[in-house]
Amino acid sequence: MSRPAILTVDDDPGVSRSVARDLRRRYAEQCRILRAESGEQALEALRELKLRGEPVAVLLADYRMPQMSGIEFLEAAMDLFPQARRVLLTAYADTDAAIRAINVVDLDYYLLKPWNPPEEKLYPVIDEQLAAWQSAPERPVTDIRVVGHRWSAPSYQVRDFLARNSVPYRWYQVDDEEGRRLLEAAGVDGGTLPVLITGDGEALVAPTEAELASRVGLSTTPAGDFYDLVVVGGGPAGLGAAVYGASEGLRTVLVEQLATGGQAGQSSRIENYLGFPDGVSGAQLTDRARRQAVRFGAEVLTTREVVSLEQRGSAHAVRFADGAELATHAVILATGVAYRTLGAPGLADLTGRGVYYGSAATEATACAGSDVYIVGGANSAGQAAVFFARQARTVHLLVRAPTLQLSMSHYLIEQLAGIENIQVHTCTEVVAGAGDGHLERLTLRHTNSGESWEVPAQWLFVFIGAAPRTDWLPADLARDPRGFVLTGPDLRGRPKGWPLDRDPYHLETSVPGVFAAGDVRAESVKRVASAVGDGAMAVTLVHRYLEVL
Ligand SMILES: Cc1cc2nc3c(=O)[nH]c(=O)nc-3n(C[C@H](O)[C@H](O)[C@H](O)COP(=O)(O)OP(=O)(O)OC[C@H]3O[C@@H](n4cnc5c(N)ncnc54)[C@H](O)[C@@H]3O)c2cc1C
């Protein structure tokens, strides 16, 4: 492969030359350094590189340029090189614009001028961006194509898995000409869907999640068999624990049953997480956290479900669904919660065929111009309504309670009120769903009057609360009546059979050395920030536990 390019663009020729000179001094051997003096000129260079099939690793653009601003340039460049790392060069006065750009163009970094001395200010940033870009080739760029049926649950699952793991792919419907052509070229008849075609032309028919994970370069097998810390669950709490554990020198492995990100990974926009004044998508936030954990040396395994936990002397054995085992000194349970499903007749058979639990970002474009129904009165439902309103004709938010005030944040209620194509229906519940192969109709009922009526509907997204996933834990690991794990003070003293001469630490469960963090913990605050905080605090307590082991 030819050397990847670092392209820098600045309308001031002096600045442009001097950035390029500094970059050449350090990166000339490993990268081609290209420079341009306007956004248009830089885009022209990128088009040429695209045509020649040459890679681009980093784009470094000045914010203030007369015809096309740095943000506009980076936005256009994303269409050509979506994997290239995007860095904005700004003056201190433009910091706000740079922060806004984090969301517009998924900016990876903003660098303040002047960048001297480059050893301190420029090179560490570019080193980090190159490392992040280099870890991406294990994921084939946009070479993955998926051919499936729009209303098929297995097709949806494959697309959802790829999206949650931030793996780019192209989607073709089997009844489109291009979809048929691809199946023919791959030599498969399309009787079983979906078919995933890899970059080197191999066709995988109805692949399992584990097959998908290994094909797209996600790690599924642990490198060792004994660790200081096993973190179960890859949501914000688990990722927080993995970042802190690995950065503080613990041999750490995180085990996630599906894709890292957890519930937060499904949030279209998290607006209340510290440090992101304009919000951040859950996928962006958790993808960064995953990379950060890996950079510190944590192993991150996906598509591996933990099904049992056993104490063996002073160690713990963690068993996977396929029977494989890991041993560890300490465990952090960060398994969060899973969505409850709606029991209304007819909906179970339509799951993945118009009925979805949690936000199905993959479906957003398919909803364009349609009516979308969302069930739920909490923030997650409100966020989804705002998200789908951008594409849908009308979003109907169905809420059983008479008001949103008690269940949704004030800022979201105000946002909903300000969006014309969102209609909030309070005192309304779904009592049935029907359709031939996919959702076609919903029956709704007014909870006060009892009156029911039918509406045509193709899309239903459900956010109705969640339950912890703890039934696989050993019987002596104490939980509250709803299944949430009890820790520290909530255990109210030393649990029966507790073998140590001290009380359980704050986030420690009734089994010494097993900690709980995030939503799975009884009495936890169900928020991203508190989950991350729990993960960090649990690691501190793991250190304390290991000191006297
Ligand atoms: C749509 C939506 C929007 C939200 N918006 C916000 C917001 O704006 N602000 C905010 O602060 N909070 C928000 N929340 C809440 C927030 O996302 C959660 O509080 C947070 O994700 C909890 O993190 P966690 O790591 O404890 O659990 P989770 O995020 O639930 O992650 C748990 C992980 O563990 C994995 N897992 C479970 N069991 C096993 C097993 N046996 N083996 C291996 N892996 C397992 C799961 O697959 C999952 O990935 C939102 C939630 C949703 C659903």
Coordinates of C-alpha atoms and ligand atoms in Angstrom, one line a residue:
M1 CA 0.0 0.0 0.0
S2 CA 1.3 3.5 -0.8
R3 CA 2.2 5.9 2.0
P4 CA -1.0 7.5 3.5
A5 CA -1.3 11.2 3.0
I6 CA -1.6 14.0 5.5
L7 CA -3.2 16.9 3.8
T8 CA -3.1 20.4 5.3
V9 CA -5.1 23.4 4.0
D10 CA -4.7 27.0 5.0
D11 CA -5.4 30.1 2.9
D12 CA -2.4 31.9 4.3
P13 CA 0.5 30.6 2.1
G14 CA 3.0 31.3 4.9
V15 CA 1.1 29.3 7.5
S16 CA 0.3 26.6 5.0
R17 CA 4.1 26.2 4.1
S18 CA 5.1 26.2 7.7
V19 CA 2.6 23.6 8.8
A20 CA 3.7 21.4 5.9
R21 CA 7.4 21.9 6.8
D22 CA 6.8 20.9 10.4
L23 CA 4.8 17.9 9.3
R24 CA 7.5 16.8 6.8
R25 CA 10.2 17.1 9.4
R26 CA 8.6 14.3 11.5
Y27 CA 6.4 12.3 9.1
A28 CA 8.1 12.4 5.7
E29 CA 9.2 8.8 5.9
Q30 CA 5.8 7.3 6.8
C31 CA 3.4 9.7 5.1
R32 CA 3.1 11.9 2.0
I33 CA 2.6 15.5 3.1
L34 CA 0.3 17.5 0.8
R35 CA -0.7 21.1 1.2
A36 CA -3.4 23.3 -0.3
E37 CA -4.3 27.0 0.0
S38 CA -8.0 26.7 -0.3
G39 CA -10.8 24.2 0.5
E40 CA -11.5 23.8 -3.2
Q41 CA -7.9 23.1 -4.1
A42 CA -7.7 20.6 -1.2
L43 CA -10.9 18.8 -2.4
E44 CA -9.4 18.6 -5.9
A45 CA -6.3 16.9 -4.5
L46 CA -8.5 14.5 -2.5
R47 CA -10.5 13.6 -5.6
E48 CA -7.3 12.8 -7.4
L49 CA -6.1 10.6 -4.5
K50 CA -9.5 8.9 -4.5
L51 CA -9.2 8.1 -8.2
R52 CA -5.7 6.7 -7.8
G53 CA -6.9 4.6 -4.9
E54 CA -4.4 6.2 -2.5
P55 CA -5.1 6.4 1.3
V56 CA -5.6 9.6 3.3
A57 CA -4.9 9.4 7.0
V58 CA -5.2 13.0 8.4
L59 CA -6.8 16.2 7.2
L60 CA -5.7 19.4 9.0
A61 CA -7.8 22.4 8.0
D62 CA -7.7 26.0 9.1
Y63 CA -11.0 27.2 10.4
R64 CA -11.1 30.7 8.9
M65 CA -10.7 30.5 5.1
P66 CA -12.6 33.0 2.8
Q67 CA -14.5 30.9 0.3
M68 CA -14.9 27.6 2.1
S69 CA -14.4 27.4 5.9
G70 CA -12.4 24.6 7.4
I71 CA -15.6 23.0 8.7
E72 CA -17.2 23.1 5.2
F73 CA -14.1 21.6 3.7
L74 CA -13.9 18.8 6.3
E75 CA -17.6 18.1 5.8
A76 CA -17.1 17.7 2.0
A77 CA -13.9 15.7 2.5
M78 CA -15.9 13.2 4.6
D79 CA -17.7 12.1 1.5
L80 CA -14.4 11.2 -0.2
F81 CA -12.4 9.9 2.8
P82 CA -14.7 9.1 5.7
Q83 CA -12.0 7.3 7.6
A84 CA -9.5 10.2 7.5
R85 CA -8.9 11.8 10.8
R86 CA -10.2 15.4 10.9
V87 CA -8.3 18.1 12.8
L88 CA -9.3 21.8 12.8
L89 CA -6.7 24.5 13.2
T90 CA -8.2 27.4 15.1
A91 CA -7.3 30.6 16.8
Y92 CA -8.2 30.8 20.5
A93 CA -11.1 33.2 19.6
D94 CA -12.7 30.5 17.4
T95 CA -12.7 27.8 20.1
D96 CA -16.6 27.8 20.2
A97 CA -16.8 27.2 16.5
A98 CA -14.4 24.3 16.8
I99 CA -16.4 22.8 19.6
R100 CA -19.5 23.0 17.5
A101 CA -17.6 21.3 14.7
I102 CA -17.1 18.3 16.9
N103 CA -20.7 17.3 16.1
V104 CA -21.0 18.7 12.5
V105 CA -18.1 16.9 11.1
D106 CA -17.3 14.5 13.9
L107 CA -14.1 16.4 14.4
D108 CA -11.3 14.3 16.0
Y109 CA -9.3 17.2 17.4
Y110 CA -9.0 21.0 17.3
L111 CA -5.6 22.4 17.5
L112 CA -5.0 25.9 18.7
K113 CA -2.6 28.2 16.9
P114 CA 0.3 28.7 17.3
W115 CA 1.3 25.1 17.3
N116 CA 4.9 25.8 18.4
P117 CA 6.9 24.0 19.6
P118 CA 5.6 21.2 17.3
E119 CA 7.2 18.6 19.5
E120 CA 4.8 19.6 22.3
K121 CA 1.7 20.7 20.5
L122 CA 1.5 19.3 17.0
Y123 CA 3.3 16.0 16.9
P124 CA 1.5 14.3 19.9
V125 CA -1.8 15.2 18.2
I126 CA -0.8 13.9 14.8
D127 CA 0.8 10.8 16.4
E128 CA -2.5 10.0 18.1
Q129 CA -4.5 10.6 14.9
L130 CA -2.2 8.4 12.9
A131 CA -2.4 5.6 15.5
A132 CA -6.2 5.8 15.4
W133 CA -6.3 5.8 11.6
Q134 CA -3.9 2.9 11.5
S135 CA -6.1 0.8 13.8
A136 CA -9.0 1.3 11.3
P137 CA -7.7 -0.8 8.4
E138 CA -8.5 -3.9 10.3
R139 CA -12.0 -2.8 9.5
P140 CA -12.4 -2.9 5.7
V141 CA -13.3 0.7 4.6
T142 CA -16.6 0.8 2.7
D143 CA -16.0 -2.6 1.1
I144 CA -18.6 -4.4 3.0
R145 CA -21.9 -4.8 1.2
V146 CA -25.1 -6.3 2.7
V147 CA -27.9 -7.6 0.5
G148 CA -31.1 -8.3 2.3
H149 CA -34.8 -7.7 2.6
R150 CA -36.1 -4.4 4.0
W151 CA -38.6 -6.1 6.3
S152 CA -36.5 -9.1 7.5
A153 CA -35.4 -9.4 11.1
P154 CA -32.1 -11.2 10.3
S155 CA -31.2 -8.5 7.8
Y156 CA -32.0 -5.8 10.4
Q157 CA -29.8 -7.6 13.0
V158 CA -26.8 -7.7 10.7
R159 CA -27.1 -4.0 9.8
D160 CA -27.7 -3.1 13.4
F161 CA -24.6 -5.1 14.5
L162 CA -22.4 -3.4 11.9
A163 CA -23.8 0.1 12.8
R164 CA -23.3 -0.4 16.5
N165 CA -19.7 -1.4 15.9
S166 CA -19.2 1.6 13.7
V167 CA -18.4 -0.6 10.7
P168 CA -19.3 1.2 7.4
Y169 CA -21.2 -0.9 4.9
R170 CA -23.4 -0.4 1.9
W171 CA -26.9 -1.7 2.0
Y172 CA -28.8 -3.2 -1.0
Q173 CA -32.3 -4.5 -1.1
V174 CA -32.7 -7.8 -2.7
D175 CA -35.5 -6.6 -5.0
D176 CA -33.3 -3.7 -6.3
E177 CA -31.4 -4.3 -9.6
E178 CA -28.0 -3.8 -7.9
G179 CA -28.9 -6.1 -5.1
R180 CA -29.8 -8.9 -7.6
R181 CA -26.6 -8.3 -9.6
L182 CA -24.4 -8.6 -6.4
L183 CA -26.0 -11.9 -5.5
E184 CA -25.5 -13.2 -9.0
A185 CA -21.9 -12.1 -9.0
A186 CA -21.3 -13.7 -5.6
G187 CA -22.9 -17.0 -6.9
V188 CA -25.7 -17.2 -4.2
D189 CA -29.4 -17.5 -5.0
G190 CA -30.7 -15.2 -2.3
G191 CA -33.0 -17.9 -0.9
T192 CA -31.5 -17.2 2.6
L193 CA -30.8 -13.6 3.5
P194 CA -29.0 -11.5 4.4
V195 CA -25.8 -12.0 2.4
L196 CA -22.7 -10.1 3.4
I197 CA -20.1 -9.6 0.7
T198 CA -16.6 -8.8 2.1
G199 CA -14.0 -6.6 0.5
D200 CA -12.3 -9.6 -1.2
G201 CA -15.6 -10.8 -2.7
E202 CA -16.4 -13.6 -0.2
A203 CA -20.1 -14.1 0.4
L204 CA -21.3 -14.9 3.9
V205 CA -24.9 -16.2 3.9
A206 CA -26.8 -15.2 7.1
P207 CA -23.6 -14.8 9.1
T208 CA -23.7 -15.1 12.9
E209 CA -22.6 -12.2 15.1
A210 CA -19.4 -13.9 16.0
E211 CA -18.6 -14.5 12.3
L212 CA -19.4 -10.9 11.5
A213 CA -17.1 -9.7 14.4
S214 CA -14.1 -11.7 13.2
R215 CA -14.6 -10.6 9.6
V216 CA -14.7 -6.9 10.4
G217 CA -11.6 -7.2 12.6
L218 CA -13.2 -7.1 16.1
S219 CA -11.5 -9.1 18.7
T220 CA -13.5 -12.1 20.0
T221 CA -10.8 -14.3 21.7
P222 CA -8.8 -13.4 24.8
A223 CA -5.1 -13.3 24.5
G224 CA -4.5 -14.8 27.9
D225 CA -6.3 -17.0 30.4
F226 CA -5.6 -15.1 33.6
Y227 CA -6.3 -11.4 34.2
D228 CA -6.2 -8.9 37.1
L229 CA -9.6 -7.6 36.1
V230 CA -12.4 -9.0 33.9
V231 CA -15.1 -6.4 33.1
V232 CA -18.4 -7.8 32.0
G233 CA -20.3 -5.5 29.8
G234 CA -19.2 -2.8 27.3
G235 CA -21.5 0.1 28.0
P236 CA -20.2 3.4 29.6
A237 CA -19.6 1.7 33.0
G238 CA -17.6 -1.2 31.5
L239 CA -15.7 1.1 29.1
G240 CA -14.9 3.5 32.0
A241 CA -13.7 0.6 34.1
A242 CA -11.5 -0.7 31.2
V243 CA -10.0 2.7 30.5
Y244 CA -9.1 3.2 34.2
G245 CA -8.1 -0.4 34.8
A246 CA -5.7 -0.6 31.9
S247 CA -4.3 2.9 32.3
E248 CA -3.5 2.0 35.9
G249 CA -1.6 -1.1 35.0
L250 CA -4.1 -3.8 35.6
R251 CA -4.2 -6.7 33.0
T252 CA -7.7 -5.9 31.9
V253 CA -10.1 -7.6 29.5
L254 CA -13.6 -6.3 28.8
V255 CA -16.2 -8.9 27.6
E256 CA -19.2 -7.6 25.7
Q257 CA -22.0 -9.9 24.4
L258 CA -22.8 -7.8 21.3
A259 CA -21.2 -4.5 20.5
T260 CA -19.6 -2.0 22.8
G261 CA -21.6 1.1 23.6
G262 CA -24.5 -0.5 25.5
Q263 CA -27.6 1.7 25.8
A264 CA -25.6 4.8 25.4
G265 CA -24.4 3.6 22.0
Q266 CA -28.0 3.7 20.9
S267 CA -28.6 7.3 22.0
S268 CA -28.9 9.7 19.0
R269 CA -27.7 12.6 21.0
I270 CA -26.5 12.8 24.6
E271 CA -26.8 16.4 25.7
N272 CA -26.0 16.2 29.4
Y273 CA -22.5 14.6 29.4
L274 CA -19.8 16.8 30.8
G275 CA -17.5 18.4 28.2
F276 CA -19.9 18.2 25.2
P277 CA -21.8 21.5 25.3
D278 CA -23.5 20.8 22.0
G279 CA -24.2 17.1 22.7
V280 CA -22.5 14.1 21.2
S281 CA -24.0 11.0 19.6
G282 CA -23.8 7.9 21.9
A283 CA -22.0 6.0 19.1
Q284 CA -19.3 8.7 18.8
L285 CA -18.8 8.9 22.6
T286 CA -18.5 5.1 23.1
D287 CA -16.4 4.5 20.0
R288 CA -13.9 7.0 21.4
A289 CA -14.0 5.3 24.8
R290 CA -13.4 1.9 23.2
R291 CA -10.4 3.2 21.3
Q292 CA -9.1 4.8 24.5
A293 CA -9.4 1.6 26.4
V294 CA -7.5 -0.3 23.7
R295 CA -4.8 2.3 23.5
F296 CA -4.2 1.8 27.2
G297 CA -3.8 -1.9 26.6
A298 CA -7.2 -3.3 27.6
E299 CA -8.4 -6.2 25.5
V300 CA -11.9 -5.6 24.3
L301 CA -13.8 -8.7 23.2
T302 CA -17.2 -8.5 21.4
T303 CA -19.9 -11.1 20.7
R304 CA -18.9 -13.0 23.8
E305 CA -21.6 -13.5 26.4
V306 CA -20.7 -14.3 30.0
V307 CA -23.0 -16.9 31.3
S308 CA -21.6 -17.8 34.7
L309 CA -19.3 -16.6 37.5
E310 CA -17.7 -18.9 40.1
Q311 CA -15.4 -18.3 43.0
R312 CA -12.3 -20.6 42.9
G313 CA -10.2 -20.0 46.0
S314 CA -9.2 -16.3 45.9
A315 CA -9.7 -16.2 42.1
H316 CA -12.9 -16.0 40.0
A317 CA -13.8 -18.1 36.9
V318 CA -15.8 -16.3 34.2
R319 CA -17.4 -18.7 31.7
F320 CA -18.6 -17.8 28.2
A321 CA -21.6 -19.1 26.4
D322 CA -19.4 -21.5 24.3
G323 CA -17.9 -23.0 27.5
A324 CA -14.5 -21.2 27.4
E325 CA -13.3 -19.8 30.6
L326 CA -11.1 -17.0 32.0
A327 CA -9.7 -16.7 35.5
T328 CA -9.2 -13.4 37.2
H329 CA -8.4 -11.8 40.5
A330 CA -11.3 -9.3 40.3
V331 CA -14.5 -8.8 38.3
I332 CA -16.5 -5.7 37.6
L333 CA -20.1 -6.4 36.6
A334 CA -21.3 -3.7 34.2
T335 CA -24.1 -5.5 32.4
G336 CA -26.5 -2.6 32.5
V337 CA -30.2 -3.2 31.7
A338 CA -32.1 -4.5 28.7
Y339 CA -35.3 -3.1 27.3
R340 CA -38.6 -4.5 28.3
T341 CA -40.8 -5.6 25.4
L342 CA -44.4 -4.6 24.8
G343 CA -46.7 -7.5 25.4
A344 CA -49.5 -6.3 23.1
P345 CA -50.7 -9.1 20.8
G346 CA -49.2 -9.3 17.3
L347 CA -46.0 -7.3 18.1
A348 CA -43.7 -10.2 19.0
D349 CA -43.8 -11.7 15.5
L350 CA -43.1 -8.2 14.0
T351 CA -39.9 -7.5 16.0
G352 CA -37.3 -6.4 13.6
R353 CA -40.0 -6.1 10.9
G354 CA -41.3 -2.6 11.7
V355 CA -41.2 -3.1 15.5
Y356 CA -37.9 -2.2 17.2
Y357 CA -36.8 -2.0 20.8
G358 CA -34.4 0.9 21.5
S359 CA -33.4 3.4 18.9
A360 CA -32.7 1.8 15.5
A361 CA -30.5 4.4 13.9
T362 CA -30.0 2.1 10.9
E363 CA -33.7 2.5 10.1
A364 CA -33.7 6.3 10.1
T365 CA -33.3 6.9 6.4
A366 CA -35.8 4.2 5.6
C367 CA -38.4 6.1 7.7
A368 CA -38.1 9.2 5.5
G369 CA -41.5 10.6 4.7
S370 CA -43.4 8.0 6.8
D371 CA -45.3 8.2 10.1
V372 CA -43.2 6.9 13.0
Y373 CA -44.7 5.8 16.3
I374 CA -42.6 5.9 19.4
V375 CA -43.7 4.5 22.8
G376 CA -42.3 5.8 26.0
G377 CA -42.3 8.9 28.2
A378 CA -38.6 9.0 29.4
N379 CA -35.6 10.8 27.9
S380 CA -34.7 8.0 25.6
A381 CA -38.1 8.1 23.9
G382 CA -37.9 11.9 23.7
Q383 CA -34.5 11.8 22.1
A384 CA -35.6 9.3 19.6
A385 CA -38.6 11.5 18.7
V386 CA -36.3 14.4 18.0
F387 CA -34.0 12.2 16.0
F388 CA -36.7 10.6 13.8
A389 CA -38.5 13.9 13.3
R390 CA -35.6 15.0 10.9
Q391 CA -36.6 12.3 8.4
A392 CA -40.2 11.2 9.2
R393 CA -43.3 13.0 8.0
T394 CA -44.8 12.9 11.5
V395 CA -43.6 11.4 14.7
H396 CA -46.3 10.3 17.2
L397 CA -45.0 9.9 20.7
L398 CA -47.3 7.6 22.6
V399 CA -47.2 8.1 26.4
R400 CA -49.4 6.2 28.9
A401 CA -49.1 8.9 31.6
P402 CA -51.2 12.1 31.5
T403 CA -48.0 14.2 31.2
L404 CA -44.3 14.1 30.4
Q405 CA -43.3 16.3 33.3
L406 CA -42.5 13.5 35.7
S407 CA -40.6 11.3 33.4
M408 CA -38.7 13.5 30.9
S409 CA -36.1 16.2 31.3
H410 CA -37.4 19.8 30.9
Y411 CA -35.0 20.6 28.1
L412 CA -36.3 17.7 26.0
I413 CA -40.0 18.5 26.6
E414 CA -39.2 22.0 25.3
Q415 CA -37.4 20.6 22.3
L416 CA -40.4 18.4 21.5
A417 CA -42.8 21.3 21.8
G418 CA -40.7 23.3 19.3
I419 CA -40.7 20.6 16.5
E420 CA -43.7 20.9 14.2
N421 CA -43.9 17.3 13.0
I422 CA -43.9 15.8 16.5
Q423 CA -47.3 15.0 18.1
V424 CA -47.3 13.9 21.8
H425 CA -50.3 11.7 22.6
T426 CA -50.6 11.4 26.4
C427 CA -52.9 8.8 28.0
T428 CA -52.4 6.6 25.0
E429 CA -51.2 3.0 24.8
V430 CA -50.6 0.4 22.1
V431 CA -52.9 -2.6 22.5
A432 CA -52.2 -4.5 19.3
G433 CA -50.2 -4.6 16.1
A434 CA -50.8 -6.4 12.9
G435 CA -49.3 -6.9 9.4
D436 CA -48.4 -9.4 6.8
G437 CA -44.7 -9.9 7.1
H438 CA -44.1 -6.5 8.5
L439 CA -46.0 -4.0 10.7
E440 CA -49.0 -2.4 8.9
R441 CA -51.4 -1.4 11.6
L442 CA -51.5 -0.5 15.3
T443 CA -54.5 -0.4 17.6
L444 CA -54.2 2.4 20.2
R445 CA -56.3 3.0 23.2
H446 CA -57.0 6.0 25.4
T447 CA -56.3 5.0 28.9
N448 CA -59.0 7.2 30.5
S449 CA -61.9 6.8 28.1
G450 CA -61.1 3.2 27.1
E451 CA -61.8 4.2 23.5
S452 CA -59.6 2.3 20.9
W453 CA -58.9 3.0 17.3
E454 CA -56.7 1.7 14.5
V455 CA -54.0 3.6 12.6
P456 CA -51.9 2.6 9.6
A457 CA -48.3 2.3 10.8
Q458 CA -45.1 0.8 9.4
W459 CA -42.6 1.9 12.1
L460 CA -42.9 1.5 15.9
F461 CA -39.9 2.2 18.2
V462 CA -40.4 1.1 21.9
F463 CA -38.7 2.6 24.9
I464 CA -40.6 1.4 28.0
G465 CA -38.0 0.9 30.7
A466 CA -35.6 -1.8 31.3
A467 CA -34.7 -4.6 33.6
P468 CA -31.2 -5.8 34.7
R469 CA -29.7 -8.9 33.2
T470 CA -28.5 -10.7 36.3
D471 CA -30.2 -14.1 36.3
W472 CA -27.0 -15.8 35.4
L473 CA -25.2 -14.6 38.5
P474 CA -24.5 -17.1 41.4
A475 CA -27.2 -17.4 44.0
D476 CA -25.0 -16.0 46.8
L477 CA -24.5 -12.7 44.9
A478 CA -27.2 -10.5 46.5
R479 CA -29.7 -8.7 44.4
D480 CA -32.8 -6.6 45.2
P481 CA -36.3 -7.9 44.4
R482 CA -36.0 -6.5 40.8
G483 CA -32.7 -8.2 40.1
F484 CA -30.4 -5.1 40.6
V485 CA -27.1 -6.0 42.2
L486 CA -26.6 -4.9 45.8
T487 CA -23.3 -3.4 46.8
G488 CA -21.5 -1.8 49.8
P489 CA -23.9 0.0 52.1
D490 CA -27.0 -1.4 50.4
L491 CA -25.9 -4.8 51.6
R492 CA -26.6 -3.5 55.1
G493 CA -23.5 -4.9 56.9
R494 CA -21.6 -8.1 56.2
P495 CA -23.6 -10.5 54.1
K496 CA -24.1 -14.1 55.3
G497 CA -21.0 -16.2 54.7
W498 CA -18.8 -13.1 54.1
P499 CA -15.3 -14.4 54.8
L500 CA -13.3 -11.2 55.3
D501 CA -12.5 -9.1 58.3
R502 CA -13.9 -5.9 56.8
D503 CA -17.2 -4.7 55.4
P504 CA -17.8 -4.8 51.6
Y505 CA -16.3 -1.8 49.8
H506 CA -18.7 0.8 48.4
L507 CA -19.2 -0.9 45.0
E508 CA -18.4 -4.4 46.1
T509 CA -21.0 -7.1 45.9
S510 CA -21.7 -9.8 48.5
V511 CA -18.9 -11.8 46.8
P512 CA -15.5 -10.4 47.7
G513 CA -13.6 -9.2 44.7
V514 CA -16.7 -8.9 42.5
F515 CA -17.8 -5.3 42.0
A516 CA -20.8 -3.7 40.2
A517 CA -20.9 -0.5 38.3
G518 CA -23.5 1.5 36.3
D519 CA -27.2 0.7 35.7
V520 CA -27.0 -2.9 36.9
R521 CA -26.2 -1.7 40.4
A522 CA -29.1 -1.2 42.8
E523 CA -29.8 2.5 43.6
S524 CA -27.5 3.7 40.8
V525 CA -28.3 6.9 38.9
K526 CA -29.3 5.8 35.4
R527 CA -27.0 8.2 33.5
V528 CA -23.9 8.0 31.3
A529 CA -21.8 10.2 33.6
S530 CA -22.7 8.2 36.7
A531 CA -22.0 4.9 34.9
V532 CA -18.6 6.1 33.8
G533 CA -17.9 7.4 37.4
D534 CA -18.9 4.0 38.8
G535 CA -16.6 2.3 36.4
A536 CA -13.7 4.5 37.5
M537 CA -14.5 4.2 41.2
A538 CA -14.8 0.4 41.0
V539 CA -11.3 0.2 39.6
T540 CA -10.0 2.2 42.6
L541 CA -11.7 -0.4 44.9
V542 CA -10.3 -3.2 42.8
H543 CA -6.8 -1.8 43.6
R544 CA -7.7 -1.7 47.3
Y545 CA -8.9 -5.3 47.1
L546 CA -5.8 -6.5 45.3
E547 CA -3.5 -4.9 47.8
V548 CA -4.4 -7.3 50.6
L549 CA -5.1 -10.3 48.4
Ligands
LIG1 C1 -31.8 5.6 23.8 C2 -31.2 6.0 25.1 C3 -30.8 7.4 25.4 C4 -30.1 7.7 26.5 N1 -29.8 9.0 26.7 C5 -29.1 9.4 27.8 C6 -28.6 10.7 27.9 O1 -28.8 11.6 27.1 N2 -27.9 11.0 29.0 C7 -27.6 10.1 30.0 O2 -26.9 10.5 31.0 N3 -28.0 8.9 29.9 C8 -28.8 8.5 28.8 N4 -29.3 7.2 28.7 C9 -29.0 6.2 29.8 C10 -27.5 5.7 29.7 O3 -27.3 5.3 28.4 C11 -27.3 4.5 30.6 O4 -27.5 5.0 32.0 C12 -25.9 4.0 30.5 O5 -25.7 3.5 29.2 C13 -25.7 2.8 31.5 O6 -24.4 2.3 31.3 P1 -24.0 0.8 31.7 O7 -22.6 0.6 31.2 O8 -24.2 0.7 33.2 O9 -25.0 -0.2 31.0 P2 -25.4 -0.4 29.5 O10 -25.3 0.9 28.7 O11 -26.8 -1.0 29.6 O12 -24.3 -1.4 29.0 C14 -24.3 -2.8 29.4 C15 -23.6 -3.6 28.4 O13 -23.4 -4.9 29.0 C16 -23.6 -5.9 28.0 N5 -23.9 -7.2 28.6 C17 -25.1 -7.5 29.3 N6 -25.0 -8.7 29.8 C18 -23.8 -9.2 29.4 C19 -23.2 -10.5 29.6 N7 -23.8 -11.5 30.3 N8 -22.0 -10.8 29.0 C20 -21.4 -9.8 28.2 N9 -22.0 -8.5 28.1 C21 -23.2 -8.3 28.6 C22 -24.7 -5.3 27.1 O14 -24.7 -5.9 25.8 C23 -24.4 -3.8 27.1 O15 -23.5 -3.5 26.0 C24 -29.9 6.8 27.6 C25 -30.3 5.4 27.4 C26 -30.9 5.1 26.2 C27 -31.3 3.7 26.0

